[in-house]
XYZ file of C-alpha atoms in Angstrom:
304
model
C 8.618 112.105 216.140
C 8.583 115.806 217.091
C 11.752 117.518 218.285
C 12.127 121.074 219.602
C 14.890 122.922 217.797
C 17.870 123.788 220.039
C 19.679 126.507 218.077
C 21.711 124.199 215.872
C 21.980 125.702 212.400
C 21.291 129.381 211.835
C 18.481 129.940 209.314
C 18.330 133.311 207.551
C 16.378 136.169 209.084
C 13.736 138.273 207.384
C 16.349 141.042 207.237
C 18.749 138.754 205.348
C 16.064 138.287 202.685
C 14.916 141.891 202.397
C 16.403 142.187 198.893
C 14.519 139.124 197.609
C 11.353 139.199 195.472
C 8.272 138.573 197.601
C 5.812 137.741 194.833
C 5.419 136.678 191.218
C 2.164 137.713 189.634
C -0.566 136.891 192.133
C 1.504 134.385 194.144
C 3.448 135.310 197.277
C 6.924 133.817 197.723
C 7.925 132.536 201.156
C 11.301 131.143 202.271
C 12.654 128.401 201.952
C 11.398 129.062 198.409
C 12.842 132.050 196.621
C 14.123 133.698 193.462
C 17.701 134.896 193.056
C 21.032 134.434 194.807
C 20.778 134.118 198.573
C 16.988 134.023 198.519
C 16.226 130.305 198.758
C 17.333 127.168 200.541
C 19.201 124.765 198.213
C 16.626 122.795 196.239
C 13.888 125.434 196.575
C 14.703 127.844 193.744
C 11.698 129.262 191.875
C 11.446 130.856 188.436
C 9.128 133.756 187.626
C 7.990 133.708 183.999
C 7.313 137.358 183.224
C 6.415 136.730 179.572
C 2.870 135.765 180.597
C 0.112 138.037 181.879
C -0.008 137.786 184.804
C 3.482 136.365 185.438
C 3.562 132.697 186.475
C 5.675 131.104 189.174
C 7.389 127.794 188.376
C 9.268 125.199 190.388
C 11.286 123.348 187.768
C 9.956 123.035 184.222
C 6.532 121.458 184.741
C 5.289 122.537 188.176
C 3.435 125.846 188.347
C 3.027 127.211 191.875
C -0.511 128.546 192.357
C -0.665 129.259 196.103
C 1.909 129.147 198.899
C 0.704 128.505 202.436
C 1.674 131.232 204.919
C 3.388 128.798 207.310
C 5.081 126.944 204.411
C 3.580 123.555 205.267
C 1.907 123.264 201.871
C 1.945 124.684 198.376
C -0.765 124.357 195.757
C 0.710 123.601 192.363
C -0.405 122.650 188.874
C 1.203 119.714 187.060
C -0.095 119.322 183.485
C 1.092 117.214 180.540
C -0.100 117.934 176.984
C 0.960 114.952 174.869
C 0.849 115.474 171.119
C -0.258 112.485 169.041
C 0.030 111.683 165.332
C -3.316 111.123 163.551
C -3.531 107.636 162.065
C -0.593 106.291 164.049
C -0.733 104.446 167.352
C 1.968 105.202 169.860
C 3.263 104.684 173.375
C 4.122 107.762 175.407
C 6.224 107.913 178.559
C 6.075 110.884 180.893
C 7.409 111.530 184.388
C 7.323 114.106 187.151
C 9.692 114.783 189.985
C 9.841 117.728 192.333
C 13.320 119.303 192.093
C 15.266 117.830 194.986
C 12.106 115.834 195.778
C 11.142 118.536 198.261
C 7.412 118.314 197.488
C 5.228 115.346 198.395
C 1.641 114.577 197.422
C 1.013 113.339 200.961
C -0.979 115.720 203.134
C -3.763 115.518 205.694
C -6.172 117.537 203.560
C -7.170 114.987 200.918
C -6.072 112.689 198.120
C -4.416 113.509 194.815
C -5.193 111.717 191.558
C -3.724 111.555 188.074
C -6.395 112.401 185.500
C -5.955 111.387 181.846
C -8.179 112.781 179.089
C -8.053 110.886 175.793
C -9.515 108.113 173.650
C -8.429 104.511 173.228
C -5.662 104.504 175.807
C -4.291 102.251 178.522
C -2.461 104.090 181.307
C -0.001 102.568 183.779
C 1.392 104.500 186.742
C 4.816 103.399 188.040
C 6.780 104.042 191.201
C 9.790 106.056 190.090
C 12.186 104.225 192.417
C 11.044 100.596 192.284
C 9.493 100.566 188.798
C 6.498 98.694 190.205
C 3.007 99.366 188.872
C 1.081 101.640 191.245
C -2.131 101.964 189.271
C -3.920 101.433 185.967
C -6.853 102.922 184.100
C -8.352 102.803 180.591
C -10.186 105.495 178.664
C -12.400 104.569 175.705
C -14.636 106.730 173.535
C -18.030 106.323 171.936
C -20.027 108.605 169.665
C -18.955 112.181 170.377
C -22.492 113.605 170.468
C -23.557 110.851 172.840
C -20.600 111.542 175.120
C -21.486 115.234 175.165
C -25.079 114.479 176.089
C -24.546 111.725 178.637
C -21.165 112.437 180.242
C -20.458 116.171 180.092
C -20.009 117.616 183.575
C -19.648 114.220 185.260
C -16.577 112.701 186.966
C -14.376 110.410 184.881
C -15.732 106.887 184.451
C -13.454 105.451 181.764
C -15.266 107.052 178.824
C -13.282 110.032 177.560
C -11.139 110.171 180.692
C -9.941 108.037 183.589
C -8.180 108.531 186.913
C -5.528 106.857 189.059
C -5.203 107.713 192.756
C -1.746 108.568 194.102
C -1.666 106.772 197.422
C 0.598 107.838 200.270
C 3.463 110.256 199.850
C 4.693 110.602 196.271
C 7.470 112.987 195.257
C 8.192 111.393 191.882
C 6.314 109.167 189.465
C 6.170 108.144 185.837
C 3.381 106.874 183.644
C 2.998 105.158 180.277
C 0.125 105.775 177.869
C -0.485 103.226 175.098
C -2.990 103.870 172.309
C -5.212 100.958 171.277
C -6.742 100.796 167.798
C -9.889 98.927 168.806
C -10.769 101.724 171.241
C -10.332 104.710 168.900
C -12.365 103.954 165.773
C -15.592 105.585 166.922
C -14.192 109.118 167.301
C -12.336 111.303 164.800
C -9.779 113.061 167.001
C -7.939 115.046 164.353
C -4.908 116.775 165.852
C -6.057 116.478 169.452
C -3.654 115.712 172.260
C -3.781 113.417 175.245
C -3.921 115.431 178.441
C -2.770 114.325 181.883
C -2.754 116.338 185.089
C -2.758 116.032 188.849
C -5.977 116.950 190.612
C -6.856 117.352 194.280
C -10.111 116.704 196.192
C -12.703 118.048 193.716
C -13.134 115.550 190.855
C -12.466 116.766 187.351
C -15.691 117.159 185.347
C -15.454 115.687 181.860
C -15.935 117.980 178.877
C -15.700 116.922 175.225
C -14.060 120.270 174.452
C -11.087 119.193 176.597
C -10.972 115.914 174.682
C -10.716 117.650 171.303
C -8.577 120.640 172.252
C -4.933 120.943 171.311
C -3.760 122.073 174.742
C -5.142 122.617 178.218
C -3.943 124.180 181.435
C -5.211 124.243 184.995
C -7.515 127.197 184.423
C -9.134 125.948 181.205
C -10.074 122.592 182.688
C -11.147 124.002 186.031
C -8.802 121.704 187.914
C -7.948 122.612 191.487
C -4.286 121.756 191.132
C -2.696 119.633 193.847
C -1.703 120.234 197.446
C 1.926 119.295 198.127
C 3.631 119.016 201.497
C 6.977 120.796 201.795
C 9.782 118.378 202.735
C 13.439 118.916 203.648
C 15.164 115.934 202.038
C 18.898 116.547 202.467
C 18.863 114.466 205.671
C 17.126 111.223 206.615
C 15.062 112.577 209.514
C 15.025 115.093 212.366
C 17.491 113.192 214.552
C 20.010 112.850 211.745
C 19.674 116.511 210.781
C 20.441 117.638 214.339
C 23.613 115.583 214.804
C 27.254 116.341 214.109
C 28.212 118.062 210.881
C 24.626 117.943 209.639
C 23.446 120.570 212.121
C 24.854 123.437 210.053
C 22.256 122.597 207.389
C 19.384 122.044 209.811
C 16.347 123.860 208.433
C 14.161 124.488 211.495
C 14.460 127.818 213.280
C 14.515 128.582 216.994
C 11.232 127.837 218.713
C 9.966 125.649 215.893
C 9.181 121.951 215.862
C 10.860 119.349 213.641
C 8.621 116.533 212.382
C 9.762 113.444 210.511
C 8.050 113.102 207.152
C 5.667 110.171 207.172
C 4.991 107.950 204.150
C 8.351 108.847 202.616
C 11.693 107.085 203.006
C 13.467 110.262 204.118
C 12.949 113.862 205.058
C 11.412 116.148 207.651
C 9.535 119.420 207.858
C 9.335 122.298 210.297
C 6.264 123.793 211.927
C 5.343 126.544 214.351
C 2.690 124.427 216.034
C 3.794 123.800 219.603
C 2.196 122.277 222.683
C -1.130 123.743 223.655
C -0.796 126.918 221.607
C -1.347 127.592 217.945
C 1.802 129.450 216.951
C 2.156 131.056 213.560
C 4.842 132.405 211.260
C 7.636 130.909 209.189
C 9.508 128.058 210.919
C 12.343 128.285 208.376
C 13.306 131.880 209.298
C 15.331 132.986 212.309
C 12.811 134.035 214.993
C 10.150 133.280 212.402
C 7.683 131.604 214.759
C 5.403 133.970 216.652
C 3.723 133.108 219.914
C 0.109 132.309 219.381
C -2.941 131.833 221.544
C -4.061 128.790 223.557
C -5.960 126.231 221.509
C -9.569 126.091 222.655
C -11.907 123.197 221.948
C -15.568 124.191 221.687
C -18.315 121.573 221.790
C -21.374 122.224 219.653
C -24.732 120.514 219.699
C -27.028 120.139 216.723
C -30.624 120.760 217.674
């Protein structure tokens, strides 16, 4: 349900944020995200790691922000797990991810997100973080390394060397368990290699034996596209709740913007500058942040 904002809460203005950092490395920073006191909405604090070249922008400990959409509907982020294993010993490894404040969701209208796991002799189970129910399963086995290099290098995961699990619907937290299996690992000497897991969006990851044997990977070394996350305001159930009573002082949407309930999640909403028959632009979370756009025109084309 879409609701036009009626001057309830008072979001900050661009002037209020003039002292705030506007970028970290190559990534622009746009409110409600921010760095430093008074520069972000609660739950949207970012960290700029200046010890790397170029500096990297992080949201929590495991989520690296790669691109921030100008109208703050989406962010592209990298979520990577490098899981160290002990040669000669079989183990079970539990990992989890949650957006701080659960303000990011894998649901978007641009494409699907998948969990990719690179490793040998492993069973992988994906669980819903709230209900503990199994959401997906995959297995990755290995054969002769030279044969894998010849036959599988550059191809999407098919259960040999790597496997994938789709994240269906809106997900703002998940956990997964990786169990090593002896009967699936004997054919490859892995040495001190690690199991790698990461989120990937649209373009399928292309398998490479170098990734299988490496000690550590990141989004750039594996050529992953990262993931597209929708930005969600989660401190209220939906738009109607956020606009009522005492809640209105925390209402996130600015004047002239539209409030939309978040679909495929149990709670939350987001703000947009799209309105009626015009394509408006700007930042719907800033006071007077939405700018009047131009009428939307639909053009029919014919293929000859």
